[in-house]
Amino acid sequence: MREAGGGLAVVPTAPERTRNSDVDHPYRYDSHFHYLCGFDEPGAWLLIDASGHSTLLCREKNLELEIWEGVRLGPAAAPAALGVDEAFAIDALDKLLPDRLANASAVWFPFGVHPELQARVDGWLGAVRKRERSGIECPGAQRNLSPLLGEMRLVKDAGEIATMRRAAEISAGAHARAMRFCAERLRAEPRSGIREYEIEAELLHEFRRHGAQAPAYPSIVAAGANACVLHYAAAGAELRSGELCLIDAGCEFDGYASDITRTFPASGRFSTAQRELYDIVHAAQEAAVAATHPGARQRDAHWAAVRVLAQGMLATGLLDRNTVGDADAVIESGAYRQFYMHGTGHWLGRDVHDVGEYASLGEAPVDQLDGQGGRVMKKPSRVLRAGMAVTLEPGLYVRPGPGVPERYWHIGIRIEDDAVVTDTGCELISRGAPVAATEIEALMHG
Ligand code: GLY
Ligand code: MN
Ligand code: MN
């Protein structure tokens, strides 16, 4: 007989991926899988049944291959090393799964993540079905495991927060290093530029020398006008004295991402126009920080930042009050989107854009701004609670256009910090990199 409420969760890690020819990308495990068992080798699967019993399938020891590829943990050592209840060689997977799925009420796995997983599940269910005449019941349901794991991962425990703090600390140090590097180079050679890739190299050096495994996402190092391209990658453009440099870069440390943006003047002094816009973005971020606390909704930080940005756009003449009206009208019409077109934050954790539902699914839809200048009926955003981690990343991006004051043309600014919600507010774990304009100038001239 099938256990009531029982089921089996099946979680593969990520496959190895070819980069080109016979060269692979550096291996990165699957975030769900690693969250559950902390195992970082490829070729592994985790099974968890309804009682919490866990089974790892992993690569067998193979001394010949280990000479080339490195040491494998192997199933014999896995339970003691990882805390799983049992472990078998990966070759046992197709035999074991039909046994474990027999009489289970459901099979749970992440939908739409691993391209061949659905076919594997269908194969195992087919094998169970063949035994039905001997009284074995086949799972009656396939369920998506991702939302459950997303909810578990959304609220971080103390160990996770400590790891995230370390990731953010290393990344903040890398941003400070990049600022110092630019100031020193331009002091020594004021007339020559600095290539974006040279600045990227400073970041990577700082990440790795502190033991971070990799950048959590491709680093953005944008000189001058390139900062107005939101997904610009570090390339070969020259950063020159008088321009701003926008860096959006963060390392991954022991499986956890950091995500920091700083914008600084190449030579260490903001121009008047740069400083005006910088201070608006900084004030918008302060408003977002104040709106991030238990009981607030995740989206409150966005609207708090948008209000300050909209007021700044009117005060500087980026938007003409006679044409667009006051700040309320600018927010309602979405006119601010000419200069601020992205959201103010996202969940942060093992993935830089971490898992977890953004909408409060248990609540009824409400009438709200859709963020595109219209209105929509949809569920309100999620209420924050201690242990959630978010980024706070307002910006301003000024492209030339009719009526746009020329002194602001090509200025792109974003400030991004990583916040962990606490019992009373939020803690910014990435503030090892200076953020106020005066602090940046002080560091670059120190
Ligand atoms: N670095 C990606 C982001 O800020 O969302
Ligand atoms: Mn971000
Ligand atoms: Mn970022």
PDB file of N, CA and C and ligand atoms in Angstrom, residues 217-218 220 248-249 259 261 346 352-353 391 393 414 416, ligand 1:
ATOM      1  N   TYR A 217      28.708  36.342 -11.471  1.00  0.00           N
ATOM      2  CA  TYR A 217      28.094  36.677 -12.768  1.00  0.00           C
ATOM      3  C   TYR A 217      29.147  37.471 -13.529  1.00  0.00           C
ATOM      4  N   PRO A 218      29.003  37.604 -14.853  1.00  0.00           N
ATOM      5  CA  PRO A 218      30.047  38.332 -15.599  1.00  0.00           C
ATOM      6  C   PRO A 218      30.155  39.777 -15.117  1.00  0.00           C
ATOM      7  N   ILE A 220      30.539  43.643 -14.862  1.00  0.00           N
ATOM      8  CA  ILE A 220      30.313  44.819 -15.698  1.00  0.00           C
ATOM      9  C   ILE A 220      31.341  45.862 -15.283  1.00  0.00           C
ATOM     10  N   ASP A 248      29.773  46.739 -11.797  1.00  0.00           N
ATOM     11  CA  ASP A 248      28.795  45.851 -11.159  1.00  0.00           C
ATOM     12  C   ASP A 248      29.447  44.478 -11.129  1.00  0.00           C
ATOM     13  N   ALA A 249      29.967  44.088  -9.980  1.00  0.00           N
ATOM     14  CA  ALA A 249      30.733  42.846  -9.892  1.00  0.00           C
ATOM     15  C   ALA A 249      30.648  42.283  -8.481  1.00  0.00           C
ATOM     16  N   ASP A 259      26.660  40.816  -4.928  1.00  0.00           N
ATOM     17  CA  ASP A 259      26.239  41.582  -6.110  1.00  0.00           C
ATOM     18  C   ASP A 259      26.320  43.068  -5.756  1.00  0.00           C
ATOM     19  N   THR A 261      27.362  47.157  -6.914  1.00  0.00           N
ATOM     20  CA  THR A 261      27.683  48.149  -7.941  1.00  0.00           C
ATOM     21  C   THR A 261      28.183  49.419  -7.272  1.00  0.00           C
ATOM     22  N   HIS A 346      16.400  42.407  -6.010  1.00  0.00           N
ATOM     23  CA  HIS A 346      15.997  41.011  -6.227  1.00  0.00           C
ATOM     24  C   HIS A 346      16.507  40.185  -5.065  1.00  0.00           C
ATOM     25  N   VAL A 352      22.667  34.662  -8.027  1.00  0.00           N
ATOM     26  CA  VAL A 352      22.660  36.122  -7.878  1.00  0.00           C
ATOM     27  C   VAL A 352      21.224  36.645  -7.962  1.00  0.00           C
ATOM     28  N   HIS A 353      20.444  36.128  -8.878  1.00  0.00           N
ATOM     29  CA  HIS A 353      19.000  36.394  -8.875  1.00  0.00           C
ATOM     30  C   HIS A 353      18.396  35.148  -8.236  1.00  0.00           C
ATOM     31  N   THR A 391      18.963  42.690  -2.883  1.00  0.00           N
ATOM     32  CA  THR A 391      19.832  43.790  -3.320  1.00  0.00           C
ATOM     33  C   THR A 391      19.009  45.064  -3.356  1.00  0.00           C
ATOM     34  N   GLU A 393      19.355  48.520  -5.527  1.00  0.00           N
ATOM     35  CA  GLU A 393      20.203  48.977  -6.624  1.00  0.00           C
ATOM     36  C   GLU A 393      19.562  50.001  -7.551  1.00  0.00           C
ATOM     37  N   ARG A 414      24.821  53.687 -11.029  1.00  0.00           N
ATOM     38  CA  ARG A 414      24.042  52.731 -10.223  1.00  0.00           C
ATOM     39  C   ARG A 414      24.814  52.508  -8.929  1.00  0.00           C
ATOM     40  N   GLU A 416      24.650  49.716  -5.784  1.00  0.00           N
ATOM     41  CA  GLU A 416      23.988  48.456  -5.402  1.00  0.00           C
ATOM     42  C   GLU A 416      24.652  47.866  -4.172  1.00  0.00           C
TER      43      GLU A 416
HETATM   44  N1  GLY B   1      24.548  42.012 -11.364  1.00  0.00           N
HETATM   45  C1  GLY B   1      23.238  41.658 -11.713  1.00  0.00           C
HETATM   46  C2  GLY B   1      22.246  42.490 -11.052  1.00  0.00           C
HETATM   47  O1  GLY B   1      22.582  43.515 -10.485  1.00  0.00           O
HETATM   48  O2  GLY B   1      21.104  42.154 -10.997  1.00  0.00           O
END
